[in-house]
Short mmCIF file of C-alpha atoms in Angstrom, two decimals:
data_model
loop_
_atom_site.label_atom_id
_atom_site.label_comp_id
_atom_site.label_asym_id
_atom_site.label_seq_id
_atom_site.Cartn_x
_atom_site.Cartn_y
_atom_site.Cartn_z
CA MET A 43 64.41 -14.72 105.29
CA LEU A 44 60.75 -14.95 104.28
CA ALA A 45 59.65 -18.07 106.49
CA VAL A 46 60.66 -16.09 109.66
CA SER A 47 59.82 -12.36 109.02
CA GLY A 48 56.78 -13.10 107.03
CA GLY A 49 56.61 -12.20 103.13
CA TRP A 50 55.24 -12.65 99.95
CA GLU A 51 56.40 -13.70 96.44
CA ALA A 52 54.60 -13.63 93.53
CA GLU A 53 54.77 -16.45 90.75
CA MET A 54 52.67 -17.01 87.23
CA GLY A 55 48.79 -16.89 88.43
CA TYR A 56 49.24 -17.07 92.15
CA LEU A 57 50.84 -15.68 95.18
CA LYS A 58 53.18 -17.31 97.56
CA ILE A 59 52.91 -15.80 101.21
CA VAL A 60 54.80 -17.20 104.11
CA VAL A 61 53.30 -15.79 107.07
CA LYS A 62 53.97 -15.69 111.00
CA ILE A 63 51.15 -15.83 113.02
CA PRO A 64 52.16 -15.17 116.79
CA ASP A 65 49.80 -16.67 119.33
CA THR A 66 50.11 -13.54 121.62
CA ILE A 67 48.17 -11.62 118.74
CA TYR A 68 45.86 -14.23 117.35
CA PRO A 69 45.37 -16.80 119.76
CA GLU A 70 42.31 -17.86 118.58
CA LEU A 71 43.68 -18.24 114.83
CA VAL A 72 46.41 -20.05 116.28
CA ALA A 73 44.16 -22.62 118.33
CA ASP A 74 41.88 -23.07 115.29
CA LEU A 75 44.97 -23.78 112.94
CA GLN A 76 46.69 -26.56 115.59
CA ARG A 77 43.61 -28.43 115.45
CA VAL A 78 44.29 -29.01 111.74
CA GLN A 79 47.01 -31.06 110.36
CA LEU A 80 50.14 -29.65 109.03
CA ARG A 81 49.66 -29.80 105.27
CA ASP A 82 46.24 -28.66 105.57
CA ARG A 83 46.99 -25.50 107.48
CA ALA A 84 47.30 -23.43 104.00
CA GLU A 85 43.76 -24.38 102.85
CA ARG A 86 42.43 -23.56 106.42
CA VAL A 87 44.02 -20.27 106.24
CA ARG A 88 42.58 -19.53 102.81
CA VAL A 89 39.17 -20.48 103.99
CA LEU A 90 39.20 -18.14 107.11
CA ALA A 91 40.61 -15.31 104.66
CA MET A 92 37.61 -15.94 102.23
CA LEU A 93 35.20 -16.06 105.06
CA GLY A 94 37.04 -12.76 106.53
CA LEU A 95 36.40 -11.15 102.96
CA ARG A 96 32.68 -11.83 103.06
CA THR A 97 32.32 -10.23 106.15
CA LEU A 98 34.25 -7.22 104.96
CA GLU A 99 32.24 -6.62 102.00
CA PRO A 100 29.00 -5.50 103.52
CA MET A 101 31.14 -3.13 105.33
CA GLN A 102 32.69 -2.00 102.34
CA ARG A 103 29.55 -1.71 100.80
CA VAL A 104 28.24 0.56 103.41
CA HIS A 105 31.29 2.71 102.88
CA LEU A 106 30.49 3.08 99.12
CA ASP A 107 26.90 3.67 100.23
CA ASN A 108 27.99 6.66 102.44
CA ASN A 109 29.93 8.14 99.99
CA SER A 110 27.22 7.85 97.29
CA ASP A 111 24.76 9.56 100.10
CA ARG A 112 27.44 12.36 100.83
CA ASP A 113 27.59 12.89 96.76
CA SER A 114 23.87 12.93 96.58
CA SER A 115 23.78 15.54 99.90
CA CYS A 116 26.33 17.74 98.04
CA GLN A 117 24.26 17.79 95.06
CA GLU A 118 21.09 18.51 97.26
CA GLN A 119 23.03 21.09 98.91
CA ARG A 120 24.38 22.73 95.79
CA GLN A 121 20.73 22.39 94.26
CA GLU A 122 19.38 24.52 97.25
CA GLN A 123 22.41 27.12 96.63
CA GLN A 124 20.88 27.50 93.22
CA LEU A 125 17.52 27.98 94.11
CA THR A 126 18.41 30.47 96.43
CA ALA A 127 20.81 32.29 93.52
CA LYS A 128 17.65 31.56 91.28
CA ARG A 129 15.09 33.04 93.48
CA MET A 130 17.38 36.34 93.89
CA ILE A 131 17.87 36.70 90.09
CA ARG A 132 14.39 36.19 89.24
CA SER A 133 13.48 38.64 91.87
CA LEU A 134 15.92 41.20 90.47
CA THR A 135 14.90 40.75 86.88
CA GLU A 136 11.29 41.25 87.48
CA SER A 137 11.94 44.21 89.73
CA LEU A 138 13.82 45.93 86.48
CA MET B 164 14.98 28.56 73.93
CA ASN B 165 18.14 30.44 72.44
CA VAL B 166 19.40 33.11 74.93
CA LEU B 167 22.20 36.04 73.89
CA GLY B 168 23.57 38.22 76.40
CA ILE B 169 25.27 40.73 74.89
CA ASP B 170 27.55 43.45 76.22
CA ILE B 171 28.42 46.29 73.63
CA GLY B 172 30.75 47.99 75.27
CA TYR B 173 33.59 51.01 74.12
CA SER B 174 36.45 48.77 74.33
CA ASN B 175 35.17 45.21 73.91
CA LEU B 176 32.25 43.18 72.58
CA LYS B 177 31.33 40.59 74.83
CA LEU B 178 28.93 37.94 74.28
CA ALA B 179 27.38 34.98 76.07
CA PHE B 180 24.87 32.73 74.39
CA GLY B 181 23.17 29.23 74.15
CA LYS B 182 20.08 27.35 75.18
CA ARG B 183 18.52 27.76 78.38
CA GLY B 184 19.09 25.12 80.60
CA THR B 185 22.79 24.76 79.06
CA GLU B 186 26.09 26.77 80.29
CA PRO B 187 26.56 29.50 77.82
CA LYS B 188 29.89 29.93 75.54
CA VAL B 189 31.45 33.43 76.16
CA LEU B 190 33.47 35.40 73.45
CA LEU B 191 35.26 38.76 73.44
CA LYS B 192 35.86 41.03 70.34
CA PRO B 193 37.74 44.33 70.36
CA ALA B 194 34.66 46.93 69.71
CA GLY B 195 36.20 48.58 67.05
CA ALA B 196 33.81 49.01 63.86
CA ALA B 197 33.73 51.13 60.59
CA PRO B 198 32.82 51.35 57.15
CA VAL B 199 34.69 48.65 55.36
CA ASP B 200 35.97 51.64 52.73
CA ARG B 201 37.64 53.36 55.79
CA LEU B 202 40.13 50.77 56.46
CA GLY B 203 43.85 51.17 55.59
CA GLU B 204 44.50 49.28 52.03
CA LYS B 205 46.80 46.79 53.36
CA ILE B 206 44.13 45.45 56.24
CA ALA B 207 41.31 45.53 53.76
CA ASP B 208 42.97 43.62 50.94
CA LYS B 209 44.67 40.93 53.60
CA GLY B 210 43.31 37.53 52.97
CA LYS B 211 42.48 36.63 56.15
CA ASP B 212 40.55 38.98 58.31
CA ASP B 213 40.36 38.89 61.76
CA PHE B 214 37.22 40.84 61.96
CA LEU B 215 33.58 40.30 60.83
CA ARG B 216 32.03 41.80 57.95
CA VAL B 217 28.41 43.12 58.30
CA VAL B 218 25.91 45.48 56.90
CA VAL B 219 24.33 48.55 58.60
CA ASN B 220 21.64 49.96 56.38
CA GLY B 221 23.04 48.75 53.29
CA THR B 222 26.73 49.47 54.12
CA PRO B 223 29.49 47.03 54.38
CA PHE B 224 31.10 47.53 57.91
CA ALA B 225 34.25 45.78 59.47
CA ALA B 226 33.22 45.06 63.03
CA GLY B 227 35.28 43.44 65.93
CA LEU B 228 38.69 45.12 64.97
CA SER B 229 40.92 47.14 67.28
CA PRO B 230 39.43 50.72 67.51
CA ASP B 231 42.41 52.29 65.99
CA ARG B 232 42.78 50.43 62.79
CA ALA B 233 39.89 52.38 60.95
CA GLU B 234 41.13 55.79 58.87
CA LEU B 235 38.88 58.86 58.69
CA TRP B 236 36.55 57.18 61.15
CA SER B 237 36.11 58.66 64.57
CA ARG B 238 35.55 56.47 67.67
CA GLU B 239 32.26 57.19 69.32
CA LEU B 240 32.93 58.03 73.03
CA HIS B 241 29.59 59.77 74.12
CA GLU B 242 26.42 58.77 75.56
CA ASP B 243 24.38 58.61 72.37
CA TYR B 244 26.56 55.61 71.52
CA PRO B 245 23.92 53.02 71.13
CA SER B 246 22.43 55.06 68.20
CA THR B 247 25.55 55.15 66.50
CA GLU B 248 26.29 52.99 62.87
CA SER B 249 29.50 51.84 64.94
CA TYR B 250 27.29 50.11 67.88
CA ARG B 251 24.79 48.89 65.38
CA ALA B 252 27.77 47.23 63.47
CA LEU B 253 28.86 45.58 66.78
CA PHE B 254 25.30 44.19 67.51
CA HIS B 255 25.20 42.83 64.13
CA ALA B 256 28.69 41.18 64.54
CA GLY B 257 27.17 39.98 68.08
CA LEU B 258 24.02 38.39 66.11
CA LEU B 259 26.45 36.71 63.54
CA LEU B 260 28.81 35.25 66.52
CA ALA B 261 26.22 34.15 68.39
CA GLU B 262 25.64 31.46 65.70
CA LEU B 263 22.18 31.42 66.68
CA GLU B 264 19.33 31.46 63.48
CA GLN B 265 16.69 33.05 66.02
CA ILE B 266 17.37 34.78 69.29
CA ASP B 267 14.53 33.96 71.71
CA LEU B 268 15.82 36.16 74.03
CA LEU B 269 17.98 39.11 73.87
CA VAL B 270 19.52 40.67 77.37
CA THR B 271 21.59 43.57 76.87
CA GLY B 272 22.98 46.44 79.54
CA LEU B 273 22.82 50.30 79.33
CA PRO B 274 25.03 52.38 81.68
CA VAL B 275 22.90 53.28 84.78
CA SER B 276 22.30 57.04 83.86
CA GLN B 277 21.21 55.86 80.44
CA TYR B 278 19.16 53.33 82.03
CA LEU B 279 16.95 55.33 84.43
CA ASN B 280 15.86 57.11 81.14
CA GLN B 281 12.75 55.30 80.05
CA GLU B 282 13.18 56.87 76.57
CA LEU B 283 16.72 55.56 75.66
CA ARG B 284 15.82 52.11 77.10
CA THR B 285 12.61 51.68 75.14
CA ARG B 286 14.82 53.38 72.02
CA LEU B 287 17.53 50.43 72.41
CA GLN B 288 14.88 47.55 72.89
CA THR B 289 12.85 48.71 69.96
CA GLN B 290 16.29 48.81 67.97
CA MET B 291 17.32 45.52 68.74
CA THR B 292 14.16 43.87 68.59
CA GLY B 293 12.96 42.16 64.84
CA GLU B 294 14.40 41.01 61.92
CA HIS B 295 18.31 42.18 61.34
CA GLN B 296 20.07 42.06 58.13
CA VAL B 297 23.25 41.16 59.43
CA THR B 298 25.21 40.44 56.00
CA PRO B 299 24.02 40.49 52.44
CA ARG B 300 22.91 36.69 52.75
CA ARG B 301 22.07 36.48 56.41
CA ARG B 302 18.86 37.59 58.51
CA ILE B 303 18.76 36.90 62.04
CA THR B 304 15.49 37.41 64.41
CA VAL B 305 15.50 38.79 67.90
CA GLN B 306 12.02 37.71 69.37
CA ALA B 307 12.55 39.75 72.54
CA VAL B 308 14.89 42.39 74.24
CA LYS B 309 15.50 43.06 77.86
CA VAL B 310 17.59 46.18 78.68
CA VAL B 311 19.10 46.35 82.34
CA PRO B 312 21.50 48.32 84.19
CA GLN B 313 24.99 47.23 83.29
CA PRO B 314 26.30 46.56 86.63
CA VAL B 315 23.48 44.06 87.36
CA GLY B 316 24.75 41.67 84.84
CA GLY B 317 27.93 41.50 87.02
CA PHE B 318 25.84 40.70 90.39
CA VAL B 319 23.93 37.90 88.71
CA ASP B 320 27.00 36.33 87.68
CA HIS B 321 28.62 36.66 90.93
CA VAL B 322 25.51 35.28 92.99
CA TRP B 323 25.11 32.21 90.34
CA ASN B 324 28.78 31.46 91.20
CA LEU B 325 28.67 31.63 94.68
CA LYS B 326 28.45 28.34 96.87
CA ASP B 327 26.28 30.27 99.30
CA ALA B 328 24.15 32.83 97.59
CA SER B 329 22.18 33.24 101.04
CA GLU B 330 24.86 35.71 102.11
CA PHE B 331 24.01 37.96 99.25
CA GLU B 332 20.04 37.57 99.95
CA ASP B 333 20.23 40.13 102.66
CA SER B 334 23.01 42.22 102.12
CA ARG B 335 23.43 45.44 100.60
CA VAL B 336 25.83 44.96 97.79
CA LEU B 337 27.48 47.86 96.27
CA VAL B 338 28.17 46.68 92.43
CA VAL B 339 30.84 48.83 90.66
CA ASP B 340 31.28 48.34 86.95
CA PRO B 341 34.51 50.22 85.72
CA GLY B 342 34.05 50.27 81.88
CA PHE B 343 36.02 51.99 79.27
CA PHE B 344 34.07 55.05 78.86
CA SER B 345 32.13 55.19 82.08
CA VAL B 346 32.29 53.69 85.75
CA ASP B 347 28.83 52.74 86.74
CA TRP B 348 27.75 51.28 90.04
CA VAL B 349 24.34 50.45 91.86
CA LEU B 350 23.33 49.18 95.11
CA ILE B 351 21.39 46.39 95.37
CA SER B 352 19.80 45.96 98.77
CA ASN B 353 17.87 42.69 99.81
CA GLY B 354 17.68 41.65 96.01
CA GLU B 355 16.30 44.87 94.86
CA LEU B 356 17.87 47.93 92.89
CA ARG B 357 18.12 50.82 94.79
CA ARG B 358 17.85 53.67 92.28
CA GLN B 359 18.54 56.59 94.35
CA SER B 360 22.21 55.08 94.97
CA CYS B 361 23.08 54.11 91.23
CA GLY B 362 25.15 56.21 89.31
CA THR B 363 27.78 56.88 86.56
CA SER B 364 30.89 58.91 86.34
CA LEU B 365 33.03 59.53 83.36
CA GLU B 366 36.25 59.18 85.18
CA ALA B 367 36.76 55.77 83.41
CA SER B 368 39.49 53.59 82.22
CA SER B 369 39.71 55.75 79.23
CA VAL B 370 40.63 58.57 81.60
CA ILE B 371 43.23 56.56 83.25
CA LEU B 372 44.90 55.71 79.82
CA ASP B 373 44.92 59.27 78.52
CA GLU B 374 46.80 60.31 81.81
CA ALA B 375 48.97 57.35 81.75
CA ALA B 376 49.72 58.17 78.00
CA LYS B 377 50.58 61.84 79.28
CA GLN B 378 52.84 60.74 81.76
CA LEU B 379 54.73 58.53 79.31
CA ALA B 380 55.02 61.45 77.15
CA ASN B 381 56.38 63.51 79.68
CA ASP B 382 59.24 61.05 80.56
CA PHE B 383 59.90 59.67 77.01
CA GLY B 384 58.85 62.50 74.63
CA GLY B 385 56.23 61.15 72.48
CA ASN B 386 52.75 60.33 72.67
CA VAL B 387 52.09 56.53 72.56
CA GLY B 388 48.25 57.34 72.17
CA ARG B 389 45.28 55.75 74.54
CA GLU B 390 44.48 53.02 71.93
CA ARG B 391 47.86 51.71 71.77
CA LEU B 392 47.87 51.19 75.82
CA GLU B 393 44.32 49.60 75.17
CA ASN B 394 45.51 47.50 72.65
CA ALA B 395 48.59 46.27 74.84
CA ILE B 396 46.35 45.42 77.53
CA ARG B 397 43.76 43.62 75.85
CA LEU B 398 46.65 41.55 74.47
CA ASN B 399 48.17 41.02 77.89
CA GLN B 400 51.24 42.70 77.04
CA THR B 401 53.52 44.72 79.82
CA GLU B 402 55.44 46.93 77.27
CA VAL B 403 54.86 49.14 74.15
CA ARG B 404 57.68 50.43 71.94
CA LEU B 405 58.04 54.08 71.59
CA PHE B 406 61.13 55.62 69.16
CA GLY B 407 62.60 52.07 69.33
CA GLU B 408 62.60 51.60 72.93
CA LYS B 409 60.44 49.30 74.93
CA ILE B 410 58.80 51.28 77.71
CA ASP B 411 57.35 49.36 80.84
CA ILE B 412 53.74 50.55 81.07
CA ALA B 413 52.88 48.89 84.25
CA THR B 414 54.09 51.81 86.45
CA TYR B 415 52.56 54.27 84.42
CA LEU B 416 48.89 52.85 84.44
CA ASN B 417 49.11 52.30 88.16
CA ALA B 418 50.39 55.95 88.77
CA ALA B 419 47.13 56.95 86.31
CA SER B 420 44.97 54.76 88.46
CA THR B 421 46.06 56.38 91.71
CA LYS B 422 45.29 59.59 90.41
CA VAL B 423 41.89 59.02 88.70
CA GLY B 424 40.63 56.09 91.05
CA PRO B 425 39.85 58.01 94.22
CA ILE B 426 37.79 60.93 92.12
CA VAL B 427 35.40 57.86 91.51
CA ALA B 428 35.69 56.73 95.10
CA THR B 429 34.75 59.80 96.28
CA ARG B 430 31.63 59.92 93.81
CA LEU B 431 30.77 56.33 95.32
CA ARG B 432 30.79 57.33 98.57
CA GLU B 433 28.73 60.85 98.10
CA SER B 434 25.79 58.40 96.19
CA LEU B 435 25.78 55.95 99.30
CA ARG B 436 25.18 58.91 101.49
CA LYS B 437 21.47 59.09 100.65
CA GLU B 438 21.00 55.69 102.00
CA ASN B 439 20.29 54.95 105.96
CA ALA B 440 22.75 52.38 105.97
CA GLY B 441 25.96 51.86 104.02
CA ALA B 442 26.97 48.58 102.24
CA ASP B 443 27.80 45.66 103.11
CA ILE B 444 29.94 44.00 100.42
CA VAL B 445 31.68 45.67 97.29
CA LEU B 446 31.62 43.75 94.23
CA LEU B 447 34.02 45.12 91.60
CA VAL B 448 33.17 43.78 87.90
CA GLY B 449 33.80 44.71 84.32
CA GLY B 450 37.04 45.03 82.31
CA GLY B 451 38.61 47.99 84.12
CA ALA B 452 38.17 46.71 87.63
CA GLY B 453 41.62 46.23 88.14
CA PHE B 454 42.50 49.81 87.59
CA PHE B 455 39.96 50.94 90.44
CA LYS B 456 40.22 47.89 92.76
CA GLU B 457 42.95 49.91 95.34
CA SER B 458 40.96 53.01 95.39
CA VAL B 459 37.52 51.45 96.35
CA LYS B 460 39.52 49.49 99.08
CA GLU B 461 40.84 52.70 100.35
CA ALA B 462 37.34 54.18 100.28
CA PHE B 463 35.62 51.31 101.83
CA PRO B 464 38.31 50.11 104.25
CA HIS B 465 35.82 48.09 106.24
CA LEU B 466 34.34 46.19 103.51
CA LYS B 467 34.92 43.07 101.81
CA VAL B 468 35.68 44.02 98.03
CA THR B 469 35.37 41.07 95.92
CA THR B 470 35.93 40.41 92.02
CA PRO B 471 34.79 37.51 89.89
CA GLU B 472 36.98 35.51 87.62
CA SER B 473 37.21 36.96 84.28
CA PRO B 474 35.07 40.10 85.44
CA VAL B 475 35.36 41.42 81.94
CA PHE B 476 33.03 38.64 80.85
CA ALA B 477 31.13 39.30 84.26
CA ASN B 478 28.21 41.35 82.52
CA ALA B 479 27.65 39.51 79.50
CA ARG B 480 27.17 35.99 81.72
CA GLY B 481 25.01 37.54 83.67
CA PHE B 482 22.90 39.06 81.12
CA TRP B 483 22.49 35.43 79.65
CA ARG B 484 21.90 33.95 83.13
CA MET B 485 19.06 36.64 83.82
CA GLY B 486 17.60 35.48 80.23
CA SER B 487 17.62 31.93 80.89
#
């Protein structure tokens, strides 16, 4: 029972989602949707979801930036390790 | 800048080659070499050779074949190996295999006892420098040559591949390089070679193979010979055939290692007595590393004994790294 338990189904070019929004968990969202006419509620949910995504995007960017920072930090660490190895190899080669 | 690391052993010819700033290609060939007219007719007439044809002082040589394939041409197993024609043939084969028109720097190794002899070191350096007629139509020039103690190559290769080289920077590392003819070792302390604690023992892989062949003969009544055991190991085979019967050689190799390994381990311990402090780490490199690992572990029970990946290539890779 999609309407009761929540669920989604995919059709040609779009997703159809029936979603249950309990007012105990999302009181602000329920209050917002109640101010809108019944037939406009789906559009309201789409708008709110898009706004939510925009909020998430910078966080994702930060997450990606963090990963790239970690990669460059690993690269720097490897370069430093190679510098130590190079220094040892050069010193040994010159001493022979 | 073209760099070639070449390790001309008694059992295998190992190469690491390529331009500075890149990663080297590595290659291994059996270290057999003989004048072409000493090869069995069937082998020499085969359309497809698995060895290289080179010239040494105008004489055609086959190089890079199993050491037991030549007839009436004895294998060179002595300290003056670098001055022999077989060695030169393998050197020419190495130059050919490196696929470089000109080699700007060639780095090679000598057993420690020979490296410590300035005259032998200079002789090899002079021999390898200059233009070489490697085939009737091919000349290859070597601009400069550096000769180092063999085990140092293995040390350099290991240090380069470490996640944290600083562990080795202030450690005393005993590098043991069991080869076919000799087992060499050096002590590297704080990145410098400790000449007084370096050494060579002739109780090497060839002695282990001889001992294993002797024990096999006692049990099965025939001599398989050192070279057949050597070939089997090179080809990762665990059995040899004798009088029609397949014999598992692992037991015999282990028994022989247990007998010969401790002799070398004792020499190693004696060698380190001259030092105020012992070693911190033992690094086992070279093709015979597997034969000596247990004995070395028993000799130094409190030390970490490390073996690099593909230890047979360790010296050649390290030589290349030193040149690049």
